[in-house]
Every structure is written in structure tokens, then in C-alpha cells.
């Protein structure tokens, strides 16, 4: 599905502005980014599926491409797509909640997405991707933004309620909640086998329906 040229051009123009963004270096809320900004996102004026992730980690910060790490490998296996299908912007728009690697805490864990980012850019980007009809919210930050009313008291509760959320949605894009595909969630996957048995087959069929 192609968009009107003016919408496509407006998205390209906005994406160029985002890639030049220096808010977290020059007008940060609290501490500035501990490195030069490097926004990593792949918006699309044609894809029907939006991957709303969290923020780049160290490998993605270096590569400049989303999900070029073990989390990306796991996410592609959840979606049932090849790397080629994943990075095809006819198939997926990839727009995380924070576009720059936020740095790490004292224990070496990634910090949360920069809180400056979504308020500055997200609504504008979403307005220029009206063809999106499925949003995969990957982790709590994306769930708070895109499905706040259906968010449970915990990530497990939010994801476990996926079918009710799906069935209750009327107009606008469908939304499915996912945990983050990080290795840190391997224990969560073991404790919640329904995720791989019930949610993933449904997810894969919805993906195939939209990319083939
Ligand atoms: S995280 Fe977002 S708001 Fe902050 S510098 Fe990067 S693009 Fe700009």
C-alpha cells in the first residue's frame, strides 16, 4: 500500500529531522546523554506493522540499525520472519520509544528510553504513518504509550490479557503486547509457556497476512 506522495515526503522530512535531533545532549531533562546522539529508527509510509520497541542497546548504537543483536534474533523468531523480511520497510516500521542508546546503569543494565524522546517525536511520526494497522508493543514503555487503558498491573498481566485486548479493539490499529525479547526475559518465557503456545502462533498468522 503506497501513501500519497505528500505524506511520504512529509515522513521522510520528519525522519531527517529526527536523525539530526540533539535534544538529549543540548536540552536534556536531567543528565544529558553520555555520548553523542545517534537516533536509530526505520519509519515507513507503506508497512502495515509497527514494531514499537524500547531503545537501542550497545550493539544497535554501534550498527545504527534496529535489532542487530540477540534480542533482534529472538524477535525475528517470534515473528516467524527472515532478516530480509524484517528489514524490508514495505513490511515493518521500526520506531522505538527512545531513538538513542540511553547508556547503562552502575550494574551494566541499559537505562530506560530517554523521556524526552516520545513527547518530542512520537505523535508526529504516528500521524504520518496512517496505514499502520497492527502495533506490536514490545515492553512496558510502548504498552504505556499505545495501549495505556488496557495495561495490567504487571507486564505478565498485560501480555496474558492479549486476546481480550485484541477482541475489544474497534477502529484504529490493532495492538498486541509482547515482552521484550532480551535474554533477561528467558526466565519469564519459561514461566509463561502460554506465550509461545498461544500468542506466538496467532502473532505469526497476523504477520503473514500483512506481509504476503
Ligand atoms: S533520544 Fe530522542 S529526543 Fe533524545 S536526542 Fe535521541 S532522538 Fe533526540
PDB file of C-alpha atoms and ligand atoms in Angstrom:
ATOM      1  CA  UNK A   1       0.000   0.000   0.000  1.00  0.00           C
ATOM      2  CA  UNK A   2       1.614   3.272  -1.048  1.00  0.00           C
ATOM      3  CA  UNK A   3       0.765   6.600   0.547  1.00  0.00           C
ATOM      4  CA  UNK A   4       0.056   9.881  -1.085  1.00  0.00           C
ATOM      5  CA  UNK A   5       3.382  11.425  -2.161  1.00  0.00           C
ATOM      6  CA  UNK A   6       2.940  14.402   0.174  1.00  0.00           C
ATOM      7  CA  UNK A   7       2.521  12.101   3.187  1.00  0.00           C
ATOM      8  CA  UNK A   8       5.537  10.054   2.155  1.00  0.00           C
ATOM      9  CA  UNK A   9       7.651  13.163   1.664  1.00  0.00           C
ATOM     10  CA  UNK A  10       6.494  14.608   4.969  1.00  0.00           C
ATOM     11  CA  UNK A  11       7.552  11.407   6.729  1.00  0.00           C
ATOM     12  CA  UNK A  12      10.947  11.497   5.037  1.00  0.00           C
ATOM     13  CA  UNK A  13      11.407  15.133   6.041  1.00  0.00           C
ATOM     14  CA  UNK A  14      10.411  14.429   9.629  1.00  0.00           C
ATOM     15  CA  UNK A  15      12.702  11.370   9.795  1.00  0.00           C
ATOM     16  CA  UNK A  16      15.615  13.523   8.613  1.00  0.00           C
ATOM     17  CA  UNK A  17      14.850  15.975  11.426  1.00  0.00           C
ATOM     18  CA  UNK A  18      14.691  13.143  13.982  1.00  0.00           C
ATOM     19  CA  UNK A  19      18.046  11.778  12.821  1.00  0.00           C
ATOM     20  CA  UNK A  20      19.578  15.203  13.452  1.00  0.00           C
ATOM     21  CA  UNK A  21      17.969  15.520  16.902  1.00  0.00           C
ATOM     22  CA  UNK A  22      20.190  16.685  19.799  1.00  0.00           C
ATOM     23  CA  UNK A  23      17.572  17.326  22.483  1.00  0.00           C
ATOM     24  CA  UNK A  24      19.129  14.908  24.991  1.00  0.00           C
ATOM     25  CA  UNK A  25      22.551  16.493  24.509  1.00  0.00           C
ATOM     26  CA  UNK A  26      21.540  20.139  24.473  1.00  0.00           C
ATOM     27  CA  UNK A  27      18.199  20.409  26.333  1.00  0.00           C
ATOM     28  CA  UNK A  28      18.077  17.270  28.448  1.00  0.00           C
ATOM     29  CA  UNK A  29      15.664  16.569  31.279  1.00  0.00           C
ATOM     30  CA  UNK A  30      18.235  15.837  33.980  1.00  0.00           C
ATOM     31  CA  UNK A  31      21.575  14.412  32.894  1.00  0.00           C
ATOM     32  CA  UNK A  32      22.497  14.659  29.242  1.00  0.00           C
ATOM     33  CA  UNK A  33      23.117  11.587  27.114  1.00  0.00           C
ATOM     34  CA  UNK A  34      26.569  10.197  27.987  1.00  0.00           C
ATOM     35  CA  UNK A  35      27.519  10.138  24.296  1.00  0.00           C
ATOM     36  CA  UNK A  36      26.651  11.828  21.031  1.00  0.00           C
ATOM     37  CA  UNK A  37      23.021  11.244  19.962  1.00  0.00           C
ATOM     38  CA  UNK A  38      22.561   8.561  17.325  1.00  0.00           C
ATOM     39  CA  UNK A  39      18.837   8.080  16.674  1.00  0.00           C
ATOM     40  CA  UNK A  40      18.016   4.614  15.314  1.00  0.00           C
ATOM     41  CA  UNK A  41      14.604   4.147  13.709  1.00  0.00           C
ATOM     42  CA  UNK A  42      13.073   2.906  10.459  1.00  0.00           C
ATOM     43  CA  UNK A  43       9.708   4.589   9.860  1.00  0.00           C
ATOM     44  CA  UNK A  44       7.710   3.562   6.803  1.00  0.00           C
ATOM     45  CA  UNK A  45       4.930   5.043   4.722  1.00  0.00           C
ATOM     46  CA  UNK A  46       3.954   1.615   3.381  1.00  0.00           C
ATOM     47  CA  UNK A  47       4.338  -1.027   6.135  1.00  0.00           C
ATOM     48  CA  UNK A  48       1.182  -2.158   7.921  1.00  0.00           C
ATOM     49  CA  UNK A  49       3.021  -3.352  11.037  1.00  0.00           C
ATOM     50  CA  UNK A  50       4.756  -1.125  13.588  1.00  0.00           C
ATOM     51  CA  UNK A  51       7.358  -2.564  15.940  1.00  0.00           C
ATOM     52  CA  UNK A  52       7.244  -0.271  18.957  1.00  0.00           C
ATOM     53  CA  UNK A  53      10.293  -1.307  20.950  1.00  0.00           C
ATOM     54  CA  UNK A  54      12.168   0.224  23.836  1.00  0.00           C
ATOM     55  CA  UNK A  55      15.516   1.855  22.946  1.00  0.00           C
ATOM     56  CA  UNK A  56      18.760   0.799  21.256  1.00  0.00           C
ATOM     57  CA  UNK A  57      21.330  -1.183  23.227  1.00  0.00           C
ATOM     58  CA  UNK A  58      25.085  -1.019  22.725  1.00  0.00           C
ATOM     59  CA  UNK A  59      25.201  -3.181  19.577  1.00  0.00           C
ATOM     60  CA  UNK A  60      22.413  -1.264  17.891  1.00  0.00           C
ATOM     61  CA  UNK A  61      24.073   2.020  18.882  1.00  0.00           C
ATOM     62  CA  UNK A  62      27.194   0.865  17.043  1.00  0.00           C
ATOM     63  CA  UNK A  63      25.457  -0.605  13.992  1.00  0.00           C
ATOM     64  CA  UNK A  64      22.886   2.171  13.555  1.00  0.00           C
ATOM     65  CA  UNK A  65      20.291  -0.482  12.573  1.00  0.00           C
ATOM     66  CA  UNK A  66      17.472  -1.614  14.893  1.00  0.00           C
ATOM     67  CA  UNK A  67      17.597  -5.056  16.474  1.00  0.00           C
ATOM     68  CA  UNK A  68      21.048  -6.086  15.199  1.00  0.00           C
ATOM     69  CA  UNK A  69      21.584  -8.099  18.375  1.00  0.00           C
ATOM     70  CA  UNK A  70      20.429 -11.233  20.183  1.00  0.00           C
ATOM     71  CA  UNK A  71      17.108  -9.546  21.051  1.00  0.00           C
ATOM     72  CA  UNK A  72      16.554  -8.997  17.340  1.00  0.00           C
ATOM     73  CA  UNK A  73      17.263 -12.673  16.604  1.00  0.00           C
ATOM     74  CA  UNK A  74      14.688 -13.711  19.173  1.00  0.00           C
ATOM     75  CA  UNK A  75      12.152 -11.156  17.970  1.00  0.00           C
ATOM     76  CA  UNK A  76      12.502 -12.369  14.357  1.00  0.00           C
ATOM     77  CA  UNK A  77      11.958 -15.930  15.517  1.00  0.00           C
ATOM     78  CA  UNK A  78       8.830 -14.839  17.445  1.00  0.00           C
ATOM     79  CA  UNK A  79       7.515 -13.099  14.327  1.00  0.00           C
ATOM     80  CA  UNK A  80       8.467 -16.000  12.042  1.00  0.00           C
ATOM     81  CA  UNK A  81      10.304 -13.750   9.571  1.00  0.00           C
ATOM     82  CA  UNK A  82      13.745 -13.714   7.981  1.00  0.00           C
ATOM     83  CA  UNK A  83      16.166 -10.817   8.476  1.00  0.00           C
ATOM     84  CA  UNK A  84      15.397  -9.764   4.904  1.00  0.00           C
ATOM     85  CA  UNK A  85      11.662  -9.612   5.597  1.00  0.00           C
ATOM     86  CA  UNK A  86      12.281  -7.875   8.928  1.00  0.00           C
ATOM     87  CA  UNK A  87      14.323  -5.012   7.478  1.00  0.00           C
ATOM     88  CA  UNK A  88      12.020  -4.513   4.490  1.00  0.00           C
ATOM     89  CA  UNK A  89      10.174  -1.261   5.203  1.00  0.00           C
ATOM     90  CA  UNK A  90       7.328  -2.498   2.997  1.00  0.00           C
ATOM     91  CA  UNK A  91       6.699  -4.959   5.852  1.00  0.00           C
ATOM     92  CA  UNK A  92       7.684  -3.284   9.123  1.00  0.00           C
ATOM     93  CA  UNK A  93       8.131   0.205  10.507  1.00  0.00           C
ATOM     94  CA  UNK A  94      10.526   0.090  13.473  1.00  0.00           C
ATOM     95  CA  UNK A  95      10.057   3.045  15.813  1.00  0.00           C
ATOM     96  CA  UNK A  96      11.146   2.508  19.434  1.00  0.00           C
ATOM     97  CA  UNK A  97      10.093   4.612  22.408  1.00  0.00           C
ATOM     98  CA  UNK A  98      13.563   6.181  22.633  1.00  0.00           C
ATOM     99  CA  UNK A  99      15.682   6.510  19.498  1.00  0.00           C
ATOM    100  CA  UNK A 100      19.149   6.878  21.053  1.00  0.00           C
ATOM    101  CA  UNK A 101      21.018   4.395  23.241  1.00  0.00           C
ATOM    102  CA  UNK A 102      20.337   5.821  26.720  1.00  0.00           C
ATOM    103  CA  UNK A 103      23.522   4.474  28.368  1.00  0.00           C
ATOM    104  CA  UNK A 104      23.848   1.986  31.203  1.00  0.00           C
ATOM    105  CA  UNK A 105      23.361   1.973  34.949  1.00  0.00           C
ATOM    106  CA  UNK A 106      26.032   1.079  37.515  1.00  0.00           C
ATOM    107  CA  UNK A 107      25.237  -2.642  37.143  1.00  0.00           C
ATOM    108  CA  UNK A 108      25.647  -2.601  33.375  1.00  0.00           C
ATOM    109  CA  UNK A 109      21.920  -2.731  32.587  1.00  0.00           C
ATOM    110  CA  UNK A 110      20.522  -0.469  29.881  1.00  0.00           C
ATOM    111  CA  UNK A 111      18.813   2.666  31.170  1.00  0.00           C
ATOM    112  CA  UNK A 112      15.163   3.278  30.229  1.00  0.00           C
ATOM    113  CA  UNK A 113      14.327   5.094  26.999  1.00  0.00           C
ATOM    114  CA  UNK A 114      15.049   8.829  27.259  1.00  0.00           C
ATOM    115  CA  UNK A 115      11.881  10.517  28.451  1.00  0.00           C
ATOM    116  CA  UNK A 116      12.447  13.482  26.128  1.00  0.00           C
ATOM    117  CA  UNK A 117      12.018  11.341  23.031  1.00  0.00           C
ATOM    118  CA  UNK A 118       8.423  10.142  22.745  1.00  0.00           C
ATOM    119  CA  UNK A 119       6.837  13.520  23.655  1.00  0.00           C
ATOM    120  CA  UNK A 120       9.075  15.251  21.107  1.00  0.00           C
ATOM    121  CA  UNK A 121       8.553  12.935  18.151  1.00  0.00           C
ATOM    122  CA  UNK A 122       6.162  10.038  18.534  1.00  0.00           C
ATOM    123  CA  UNK A 123       2.779  11.635  17.815  1.00  0.00           C
ATOM    124  CA  UNK A 124       4.188  13.395  14.747  1.00  0.00           C
ATOM    125  CA  UNK A 125       5.620  10.172  13.363  1.00  0.00           C
ATOM    126  CA  UNK A 126       2.440   8.213  14.044  1.00  0.00           C
ATOM    127  CA  UNK A 127       0.357  10.866  12.282  1.00  0.00           C
ATOM    128  CA  UNK A 128       2.408  10.322   9.120  1.00  0.00           C
ATOM    129  CA  UNK A 129       2.008   6.519   9.187  1.00  0.00           C
ATOM    130  CA  UNK A 130      -1.799   6.229   8.996  1.00  0.00           C
ATOM    131  CA  UNK A 131      -1.558   2.927   7.096  1.00  0.00           C
ATOM    132  CA  UNK A 132      -0.308   1.090  10.213  1.00  0.00           C
ATOM    133  CA  UNK A 133      -2.954  -1.432  11.273  1.00  0.00           C
ATOM    134  CA  UNK A 134      -1.007  -3.567  13.733  1.00  0.00           C
ATOM    135  CA  UNK A 135       1.198  -2.233  16.531  1.00  0.00           C
ATOM    136  CA  UNK A 136       3.395  -4.675  18.421  1.00  0.00           C
ATOM    137  CA  UNK A 137       4.155  -3.073  21.768  1.00  0.00           C
ATOM    138  CA  UNK A 138       7.422  -4.554  22.980  1.00  0.00           C
ATOM    139  CA  UNK A 139       7.806  -3.923  26.710  1.00  0.00           C
ATOM    140  CA  UNK A 140       6.127  -1.671  29.232  1.00  0.00           C
ATOM    141  CA  UNK A 141       7.129   1.714  27.804  1.00  0.00           C
ATOM    142  CA  UNK A 142       5.474   1.034  24.459  1.00  0.00           C
ATOM    143  CA  UNK A 143       2.483  -0.505  26.223  1.00  0.00           C
ATOM    144  CA  UNK A 144       2.048   2.657  28.315  1.00  0.00           C
ATOM    145  CA  UNK A 145       2.012   4.809  25.191  1.00  0.00           C
ATOM    146  CA  UNK A 146      -0.015   2.703  22.766  1.00  0.00           C
ATOM    147  CA  UNK A 147      -2.388   0.724  24.989  1.00  0.00           C
ATOM    148  CA  UNK A 148      -2.415   2.556  28.307  1.00  0.00           C
ATOM    149  CA  UNK A 149      -6.083   1.806  29.025  1.00  0.00           C
ATOM    150  CA  UNK A 150      -5.539  -1.944  28.609  1.00  0.00           C
ATOM    151  CA  UNK A 151      -2.319  -2.159  30.574  1.00  0.00           C
ATOM    152  CA  UNK A 152      -2.397  -4.538  33.531  1.00  0.00           C
ATOM    153  CA  UNK A 153      -0.667  -4.216  36.891  1.00  0.00           C
ATOM    154  CA  UNK A 154       2.381  -6.092  35.562  1.00  0.00           C
ATOM    155  CA  UNK A 155       3.887  -6.988  32.211  1.00  0.00           C
ATOM    156  CA  UNK A 156       2.736 -10.582  32.692  1.00  0.00           C
ATOM    157  CA  UNK A 157      -0.824  -9.455  33.308  1.00  0.00           C
ATOM    158  CA  UNK A 158      -0.736  -7.125  30.297  1.00  0.00           C
ATOM    159  CA  UNK A 159       0.592  -9.771  27.912  1.00  0.00           C
ATOM    160  CA  UNK A 160      -1.560 -12.561  29.321  1.00  0.00           C
ATOM    161  CA  UNK A 161      -4.640 -10.461  28.557  1.00  0.00           C
ATOM    162  CA  UNK A 162      -3.679 -10.182  24.880  1.00  0.00           C
ATOM    163  CA  UNK A 163      -6.724 -11.892  23.408  1.00  0.00           C
ATOM    164  CA  UNK A 164      -9.204  -9.754  25.345  1.00  0.00           C
ATOM    165  CA  UNK A 165      -7.301  -6.652  24.276  1.00  0.00           C
ATOM    166  CA  UNK A 166      -7.359  -7.822  20.668  1.00  0.00           C
ATOM    167  CA  UNK A 167     -11.078  -8.667  20.671  1.00  0.00           C
ATOM    168  CA  UNK A 168     -12.046  -5.411  22.382  1.00  0.00           C
ATOM    169  CA  UNK A 169     -10.304  -3.150  19.876  1.00  0.00           C
ATOM    170  CA  UNK A 170     -12.566  -1.319  17.480  1.00  0.00           C
ATOM    171  CA  UNK A 171     -11.381   1.232  14.919  1.00  0.00           C
ATOM    172  CA  UNK A 172      -7.720   2.159  14.599  1.00  0.00           C
ATOM    173  CA  UNK A 173      -4.748  -0.169  14.570  1.00  0.00           C
ATOM    174  CA  UNK A 174      -4.850  -3.478  16.407  1.00  0.00           C
ATOM    175  CA  UNK A 175      -2.353  -3.700  19.271  1.00  0.00           C
ATOM    176  CA  UNK A 176      -0.612  -6.777  20.641  1.00  0.00           C
ATOM    177  CA  UNK A 177       1.541  -6.664  23.790  1.00  0.00           C
ATOM    178  CA  UNK A 178       4.832  -8.575  23.888  1.00  0.00           C
ATOM    179  CA  UNK A 179       7.580  -8.845  26.482  1.00  0.00           C
ATOM    180  CA  UNK A 180      10.993  -7.552  25.490  1.00  0.00           C
ATOM    181  CA  UNK A 181      12.905 -10.288  23.620  1.00  0.00           C
ATOM    182  CA  UNK A 182      16.012  -9.686  25.740  1.00  0.00           C
ATOM    183  CA  UNK A 183      17.885 -12.632  27.252  1.00  0.00           C
ATOM    184  CA  UNK A 184      16.869 -11.115  30.587  1.00  0.00           C
ATOM    185  CA  UNK A 185      13.350 -12.399  29.877  1.00  0.00           C
ATOM    186  CA  UNK A 186      14.371 -16.024  29.250  1.00  0.00           C
ATOM    187  CA  UNK A 187      13.147 -16.947  32.755  1.00  0.00           C
ATOM    188  CA  UNK A 188       9.841 -15.164  32.067  1.00  0.00           C
ATOM    189  CA  UNK A 189       9.355 -17.229  28.886  1.00  0.00           C
ATOM    190  CA  UNK A 190       9.951 -20.442  30.803  1.00  0.00           C
ATOM    191  CA  UNK A 191       7.431 -19.449  33.460  1.00  0.00           C
ATOM    192  CA  UNK A 192       4.796 -18.446  30.913  1.00  0.00           C
ATOM    193  CA  UNK A 193       4.620 -21.233  28.292  1.00  0.00           C
ATOM    194  CA  UNK A 194       1.227 -19.954  27.045  1.00  0.00           C
ATOM    195  CA  UNK A 195       3.134 -17.120  25.379  1.00  0.00           C
ATOM    196  CA  UNK A 196       4.878 -19.434  22.911  1.00  0.00           C
ATOM    197  CA  UNK A 197       1.973 -21.890  22.645  1.00  0.00           C
ATOM    198  CA  UNK A 198      -0.938 -19.459  22.199  1.00  0.00           C
ATOM    199  CA  UNK A 199       0.187 -15.935  21.437  1.00  0.00           C
ATOM    200  CA  UNK A 200       3.048 -16.622  19.014  1.00  0.00           C
ATOM    201  CA  UNK A 201       1.088 -18.774  16.524  1.00  0.00           C
ATOM    202  CA  UNK A 202      -1.611 -16.080  16.445  1.00  0.00           C
ATOM    203  CA  UNK A 203       1.009 -13.364  16.019  1.00  0.00           C
ATOM    204  CA  UNK A 204       2.734 -15.207  13.156  1.00  0.00           C
ATOM    205  CA  UNK A 205      -0.502 -15.658  11.260  1.00  0.00           C
ATOM    206  CA  UNK A 206      -1.324 -11.936  11.637  1.00  0.00           C
ATOM    207  CA  UNK A 207       2.174 -11.072  10.379  1.00  0.00           C
ATOM    208  CA  UNK A 208       1.930 -13.377   7.332  1.00  0.00           C
ATOM    209  CA  UNK A 209      -1.465 -11.957   6.493  1.00  0.00           C
ATOM    210  CA  UNK A 210       0.072  -8.481   6.330  1.00  0.00           C
ATOM    211  CA  UNK A 211       3.362  -9.120   4.540  1.00  0.00           C
ATOM    212  CA  UNK A 212       2.436 -11.646   1.853  1.00  0.00           C
TER     213      UNK A 212
HETATM  214  S1  LIG B   1      16.738  10.032  22.407  1.00  0.00           S
HETATM  215 FE1  LIG B   1      15.227  11.040  21.050  1.00  0.00          FE
HETATM  216  S2  LIG B   1      14.979  13.121  21.908  1.00  0.00           S
HETATM  217 FE2  LIG B   1      16.903  12.280  22.737  1.00  0.00          FE
HETATM  218  S3  LIG B   1      18.496  13.009  21.319  1.00  0.00           S
HETATM  219 FE3  LIG B   1      17.867  10.936  20.662  1.00  0.00          FE
HETATM  220  S4  LIG B   1      16.294  11.346  19.105  1.00  0.00           S
HETATM  221 FE4  LIG B   1      16.526  13.244  20.287  1.00  0.00          FE
END
